JSON list of C-alpha atoms in Angstrom, two decimals:
[
{"chain": "A", "resi": 1, "resn": "MET", "atom": "CA", "xyz": [93.24, 77.97, 108.62]},
{"chain": "A", "resi": 2, "resn": "GLU", "atom": "CA", "xyz": [94.31, 75.89, 105.80]},
{"chain": "A", "resi": 3, "resn": "LEU", "atom": "CA", "xyz": [96.71, 77.51, 103.15]},
{"chain": "A", "resi": 4, "resn": "THR", "atom": "CA", "xyz": [95.27, 76.45, 99.97]},
{"chain": "A", "resi": 5, "resn": "LYS", "atom": "CA", "xyz": [94.39, 78.57, 96.81]},
{"chain": "A", "resi": 6, "resn": "ASP", "atom": "CA", "xyz": [91.04, 78.28, 97.44]},
{"chain": "A", "resi": 7, "resn": "PHE", "atom": "CA", "xyz": [91.44, 80.39, 100.66]},
{"chain": "A", "resi": 8, "resn": "PHE", "atom": "CA", "xyz": [92.81, 82.80, 98.95]},
{"chain": "A", "resi": 9, "resn": "GLY", "atom": "CA", "xyz": [90.58, 82.81, 95.79]},
{"chain": "A", "resi": 10, "resn": "SER", "atom": "CA", "xyz": [92.35, 84.30, 92.33]},
{"chain": "A", "resi": 11, "resn": "PHE", "atom": "CA", "xyz": [92.15, 87.64, 94.36]},
{"chain": "A", "resi": 12, "resn": "VAL", "atom": "CA", "xyz": [93.53, 88.83, 98.07]},
{"chain": "A", "resi": 13, "resn": "ASN", "atom": "CA", "xyz": [90.42, 89.25, 99.83]},
{"chain": "A", "resi": 14, "resn": "GLN", "atom": "CA", "xyz": [90.43, 92.40, 102.50]},
{"chain": "A", "resi": 15, "resn": "ASP", "atom": "CA", "xyz": [89.50, 90.06, 105.61]},
{"chain": "A", "resi": 16, "resn": "ASN", "atom": "CA", "xyz": [91.75, 87.39, 104.98]},
{"chain": "A", "resi": 17, "resn": "LEU", "atom": "CA", "xyz": [94.62, 89.56, 105.26]},
{"chain": "A", "resi": 18, "resn": "ASP", "atom": "CA", "xyz": [93.33, 91.33, 107.90]},
{"chain": "A", "resi": 19, "resn": "LYS", "atom": "CA", "xyz": [92.91, 88.24, 109.66]},
{"chain": "A", "resi": 20, "resn": "ILE", "atom": "CA", "xyz": [96.88, 87.10, 108.88]},
{"chain": "A", "resi": 21, "resn": "LEU", "atom": "CA", "xyz": [98.05, 90.08, 109.52]},
{"chain": "A", "resi": 22, "resn": "LYS", "atom": "CA", "xyz": [96.63, 90.14, 113.06]},
{"chain": "A", "resi": 23, "resn": "GLU", "atom": "CA", "xyz": [97.57, 86.93, 114.01]},
{"chain": "A", "resi": 24, "resn": "LYS", "atom": "CA", "xyz": [101.29, 87.19, 112.35]},
{"chain": "A", "resi": 25, "resn": "ASN", "atom": "CA", "xyz": [100.87, 84.90, 110.23]},
{"chain": "A", "resi": 26, "resn": "TYR", "atom": "CA", "xyz": [104.18, 84.72, 108.38]},
{"chain": "A", "resi": 27, "resn": "GLN", "atom": "CA", "xyz": [103.46, 81.07, 106.97]},
{"chain": "A", "resi": 28, "resn": "ALA", "atom": "CA", "xyz": [100.00, 82.10, 104.85]},
{"chain": "A", "resi": 29, "resn": "LEU", "atom": "CA", "xyz": [102.25, 85.50, 104.23]},
{"chain": "A", "resi": 30, "resn": "ALA", "atom": "CA", "xyz": [104.63, 83.38, 102.65]},
{"chain": "A", "resi": 31, "resn": "PHE", "atom": "CA", "xyz": [102.59, 81.51, 100.77]},
{"chain": "A", "resi": 32, "resn": "LEU", "atom": "CA", "xyz": [100.62, 84.36, 99.66]},
{"chain": "A", "resi": 33, "resn": "TYR", "atom": "CA", "xyz": [103.84, 85.88, 97.99]},
{"chain": "A", "resi": 34, "resn": "GLU", "atom": "CA", "xyz": [104.57, 82.77, 96.29]},
{"chain": "A", "resi": 35, "resn": "TYR", "atom": "CA", "xyz": [101.38, 82.37, 95.36]},
{"chain": "A", "resi": 36, "resn": "SER", "atom": "CA", "xyz": [101.12, 85.84, 93.76]},
{"chain": "A", "resi": 37, "resn": "ARG", "atom": "CA", "xyz": [104.44, 85.85, 91.85]},
{"chain": "A", "resi": 38, "resn": "LYS", "atom": "CA", "xyz": [103.10, 82.60, 90.32]},
{"chain": "A", "resi": 39, "resn": "ASP", "atom": "CA", "xyz": [100.07, 84.56, 88.82]},
{"chain": "A", "resi": 40, "resn": "GLU", "atom": "CA", "xyz": [102.54, 87.82, 87.86]},
{"chain": "A", "resi": 41, "resn": "ILE", "atom": "CA", "xyz": [104.24, 85.04, 85.78]},
{"chain": "A", "resi": 42, "resn": "ALA", "atom": "CA", "xyz": [101.23, 83.21, 84.49]},
{"chain": "A", "resi": 43, "resn": "CYS", "atom": "CA", "xyz": [99.91, 87.09, 83.57]},
{"chain": "A", "resi": 44, "resn": "ALA", "atom": "CA", "xyz": [103.05, 87.98, 81.98]},
{"chain": "A", "resi": 45, "resn": "GLU", "atom": "CA", "xyz": [103.29, 84.75, 79.38]},
{"chain": "A", "resi": 46, "resn": "GLU", "atom": "CA", "xyz": [99.45, 85.10, 78.79]},
{"chain": "A", "resi": 47, "resn": "ASN", "atom": "CA", "xyz": [100.22, 88.81, 77.60]},
{"chain": "A", "resi": 48, "resn": "TRP", "atom": "CA", "xyz": [104.13, 88.69, 75.89]},
{"chain": "A", "resi": 49, "resn": "HIS", "atom": "CA", "xyz": [102.61, 89.82, 72.80]},
{"chain": "A", "resi": 50, "resn": "LYS", "atom": "CA", "xyz": [100.77, 92.64, 73.76]},
{"chain": "A", "resi": 51, "resn": "ASP", "atom": "CA", "xyz": [102.57, 96.27, 74.19]},
{"chain": "A", "resi": 52, "resn": "TYR", "atom": "CA", "xyz": [100.20, 97.09, 77.51]},
{"chain": "A", "resi": 53, "resn": "TYR", "atom": "CA", "xyz": [98.56, 95.01, 80.10]},
{"chain": "A", "resi": 54, "resn": "THR", "atom": "CA", "xyz": [97.61, 95.88, 83.81]},
{"chain": "A", "resi": 55, "resn": "GLU", "atom": "CA", "xyz": [100.44, 95.00, 85.96]},
{"chain": "A", "resi": 56, "resn": "THR", "atom": "CA", "xyz": [97.95, 94.08, 88.80]},
{"chain": "A", "resi": 57, "resn": "TYR", "atom": "CA", "xyz": [99.75, 91.05, 89.91]},
{"chain": "A", "resi": 58, "resn": "ARG", "atom": "CA", "xyz": [103.34, 92.42, 89.89]},
{"chain": "A", "resi": 59, "resn": "LYS", "atom": "CA", "xyz": [101.98, 95.14, 92.49]},
{"chain": "A", "resi": 60, "resn": "ARG", "atom": "CA", "xyz": [100.04, 92.65, 94.57]},
{"chain": "A", "resi": 61, "resn": "ARG", "atom": "CA", "xyz": [103.51, 90.66, 95.15]},
{"chain": "A", "resi": 62, "resn": "CYS", "atom": "CA", "xyz": [105.06, 94.16, 95.53]},
{"chain": "A", "resi": 63, "resn": "VAL", "atom": "CA", "xyz": [103.26, 94.49, 98.18]},
{"chain": "A", "resi": 64, "resn": "ILE", "atom": "CA", "xyz": [102.78, 91.38, 99.70]},
{"chain": "A", "resi": 65, "resn": "GLY", "atom": "CA", "xyz": [106.63, 91.36, 100.00]},
{"chain": "A", "resi": 66, "resn": "GLN", "atom": "CA", "xyz": [107.08, 94.58, 101.69]},
{"chain": "A", "resi": 67, "resn": "LEU", "atom": "CA", "xyz": [104.26, 92.81, 104.24]},
{"chain": "A", "resi": 68, "resn": "LEU", "atom": "CA", "xyz": [106.20, 89.78, 104.65]},
{"chain": "A", "resi": 69, "resn": "LYS", "atom": "CA", "xyz": [109.35, 92.22, 105.52]},
{"chain": "A", "resi": 70, "resn": "PHE", "atom": "CA", "xyz": [107.54, 94.41, 107.98]},
{"chain": "A", "resi": 71, "resn": "SER", "atom": "CA", "xyz": [106.25, 91.49, 109.88]},
{"chain": "A", "resi": 72, "resn": "LEU", "atom": "CA", "xyz": [109.74, 89.52, 110.12]},
{"chain": "A", "resi": 73, "resn": "VAL", "atom": "CA", "xyz": [110.94, 92.39, 111.91]},
{"chain": "A", "resi": 74, "resn": "GLY", "atom": "CA", "xyz": [109.29, 91.80, 115.24]},
{"chain": "A", "resi": 75, "resn": "LYS", "atom": "CA", "xyz": [106.50, 91.49, 116.98]},
{"chain": "A", "resi": 76, "resn": "GLY", "atom": "CA", "xyz": [106.45, 95.23, 118.74]},
{"chain": "A", "resi": 77, "resn": "PHE", "atom": "CA", "xyz": [104.20, 96.41, 116.37]},
{"chain": "A", "resi": 78, "resn": "ASP", "atom": "CA", "xyz": [100.59, 96.48, 114.75]},
{"chain": "A", "resi": 79, "resn": "MET", "atom": "CA", "xyz": [100.22, 96.48, 110.89]},
{"chain": "A", "resi": 80, "resn": "SER", "atom": "CA", "xyz": [97.34, 96.97, 108.67]},
{"chain": "A", "resi": 81, "resn": "TYR", "atom": "CA", "xyz": [97.06, 97.07, 105.13]},
{"chain": "A", "resi": 82, "resn": "LYS", "atom": "CA", "xyz": [94.04, 98.93, 103.08]},
{"chain": "A", "resi": 83, "resn": "LEU", "atom": "CA", "xyz": [93.72, 97.17, 100.42]},
{"chain": "A", "resi": 84, "resn": "ASP", "atom": "CA", "xyz": [91.58, 99.99, 98.39]},
{"chain": "A", "resi": 85, "resn": "SER", "atom": "CA", "xyz": [94.15, 102.21, 99.16]},
{"chain": "A", "resi": 86, "resn": "GLY", "atom": "CA", "xyz": [96.87, 100.33, 99.00]},
{"chain": "A", "resi": 87, "resn": "LEU", "atom": "CA", "xyz": [98.48, 102.26, 102.28]},
{"chain": "A", "resi": 88, "resn": "ILE", "atom": "CA", "xyz": [100.09, 100.12, 104.97]},
{"chain": "A", "resi": 89, "resn": "VAL", "atom": "CA", "xyz": [99.22, 101.49, 108.90]},
{"chain": "A", "resi": 90, "resn": "ILE", "atom": "CA", "xyz": [101.11, 100.76, 111.89]},
{"chain": "A", "resi": 91, "resn": "ASN", "atom": "CA", "xyz": [100.61, 101.25, 115.03]},
{"chain": "A", "resi": 92, "resn": "ASP", "atom": "CA", "xyz": [97.73, 103.49, 114.24]},
{"chain": "A", "resi": 93, "resn": "LYS", "atom": "CA", "xyz": [100.09, 106.36, 113.53]},
{"chain": "A", "resi": 94, "resn": "PHE", "atom": "CA", "xyz": [102.32, 105.78, 110.82]},
{"chain": "A", "resi": 95, "resn": "ILE", "atom": "CA", "xyz": [100.76, 105.56, 106.79]},
{"chain": "A", "resi": 96, "resn": "VAL", "atom": "CA", "xyz": [103.52, 103.73, 104.71]},
{"chain": "A", "resi": 97, "resn": "ALA", "atom": "CA", "xyz": [103.45, 103.83, 101.00]},
{"chain": "A", "resi": 98, "resn": "PRO", "atom": "CA", "xyz": [104.92, 100.21, 100.35]},
{"chain": "A", "resi": 99, "resn": "ARG", "atom": "CA", "xyz": [106.06, 100.87, 96.29]},
{"chain": "A", "resi": 100, "resn": "ALA", "atom": "CA", "xyz": [106.94, 104.31, 96.67]},
{"chain": "A", "resi": 101, "resn": "GLY", "atom": "CA", "xyz": [109.20, 103.79, 99.29]},
{"chain": "A", "resi": 102, "resn": "LYS", "atom": "CA", "xyz": [107.58, 106.48, 101.67]},
{"chain": "A", "resi": 103, "resn": "TRP", "atom": "CA", "xyz": [106.17, 107.15, 104.73]},
{"chain": "A", "resi": 104, "resn": "ARG", "atom": "CA", "xyz": [104.22, 109.91, 106.93]},
{"chain": "A", "resi": 105, "resn": "VAL", "atom": "CA", "xyz": [102.78, 110.55, 110.29]},
{"chain": "A", "resi": 106, "resn": "LYS", "atom": "CA", "xyz": [98.85, 110.42, 110.24]},
{"chain": "A", "resi": 107, "resn": "GLY", "atom": "CA", "xyz": [97.15, 113.49, 109.70]},
{"chain": "A", "resi": 108, "resn": "LYS", "atom": "CA", "xyz": [100.96, 114.81, 109.11]},
{"chain": "A", "resi": 109, "resn": "GLY", "atom": "CA", "xyz": [101.48, 116.04, 105.19]},
{"chain": "A", "resi": 110, "resn": "LYS", "atom": "CA", "xyz": [105.41, 115.91, 104.92]},
{"chain": "A", "resi": 111, "resn": "TRP", "atom": "CA", "xyz": [106.06, 112.17, 103.34]},
{"chain": "A", "resi": 112, "resn": "TYR", "atom": "CA", "xyz": [109.71, 110.94, 104.39]},
{"chain": "A", "resi": 113, "resn": "ARG", "atom": "CA", "xyz": [111.52, 108.22, 102.10]},
{"chain": "A", "resi": 114, "resn": "TYR", "atom": "CA", "xyz": [112.89, 104.85, 103.76]},
{"chain": "A", "resi": 115, "resn": "SER", "atom": "CA", "xyz": [114.78, 101.79, 102.42]},
{"chain": "A", "resi": 116, "resn": "LYS", "atom": "CA", "xyz": [112.70, 99.31, 100.45]},
{"chain": "A", "resi": 117, "resn": "ASP", "atom": "CA", "xyz": [115.28, 96.83, 101.21]},
{"chain": "A", "resi": 118, "resn": "ARG", "atom": "CA", "xyz": [115.38, 97.89, 104.84]},
{"chain": "A", "resi": 119, "resn": "PRO", "atom": "CA", "xyz": [112.09, 98.24, 106.32]},
{"chain": "A", "resi": 120, "resn": "TRP", "atom": "CA", "xyz": [113.52, 96.78, 109.97]},
{"chain": "A", "resi": 121, "resn": "GLU", "atom": "CA", "xyz": [115.39, 100.68, 109.98]},
{"chain": "A", "resi": 122, "resn": "PHE", "atom": "CA", "xyz": [112.07, 102.70, 109.73]},
{"chain": "A", "resi": 123, "resn": "ILE", "atom": "CA", "xyz": [110.73, 100.47, 112.16]},
{"chain": "A", "resi": 124, "resn": "THR", "atom": "CA", "xyz": [113.21, 100.34, 114.82]},
{"chain": "A", "resi": 125, "resn": "LYS", "atom": "CA", "xyz": [114.01, 103.99, 114.22]},
{"chain": "A", "resi": 126, "resn": "TYR", "atom": "CA", "xyz": [110.76, 105.54, 114.45]},
{"chain": "A", "resi": 127, "resn": "VAL", "atom": "CA", "xyz": [107.71, 103.57, 115.41]},
{"chain": "A", "resi": 128, "resn": "LEU", "atom": "CA", "xyz": [109.75, 101.01, 118.11]},
{"chain": "A", "resi": 129, "resn": "ARG", "atom": "CA", "xyz": [111.32, 104.37, 119.43]},
{"chain": "A", "resi": 130, "resn": "LYS", "atom": "CA", "xyz": [109.78, 105.36, 123.25]}
]
């Protein structure tokens, strides 16, 4: 898989993202993070004069940053990201809302907080617990 701007296109594709997460390709996630950061800066410079404009690029960069932090924790778990809902699913059991910094068990309604700066604490304490 060649990491170029043409591979990702102008937006994140669900198929490409699933492939990257399944292969645990950290280099592709880092490239995608840098690419989304450049898009965010370009959007801000283009719309500096407006009172309100969409923050899609900032939201995408935050989510990709959280995916990168989670993926750097280790290889003892599977992770997928649902582009339409913006949620990360870990081991088909835990649902994580990366922008809100909350998680819950699939099928339950209670949301718990986790530190967005320290996702390894959540992974080691709950996901990798036997």
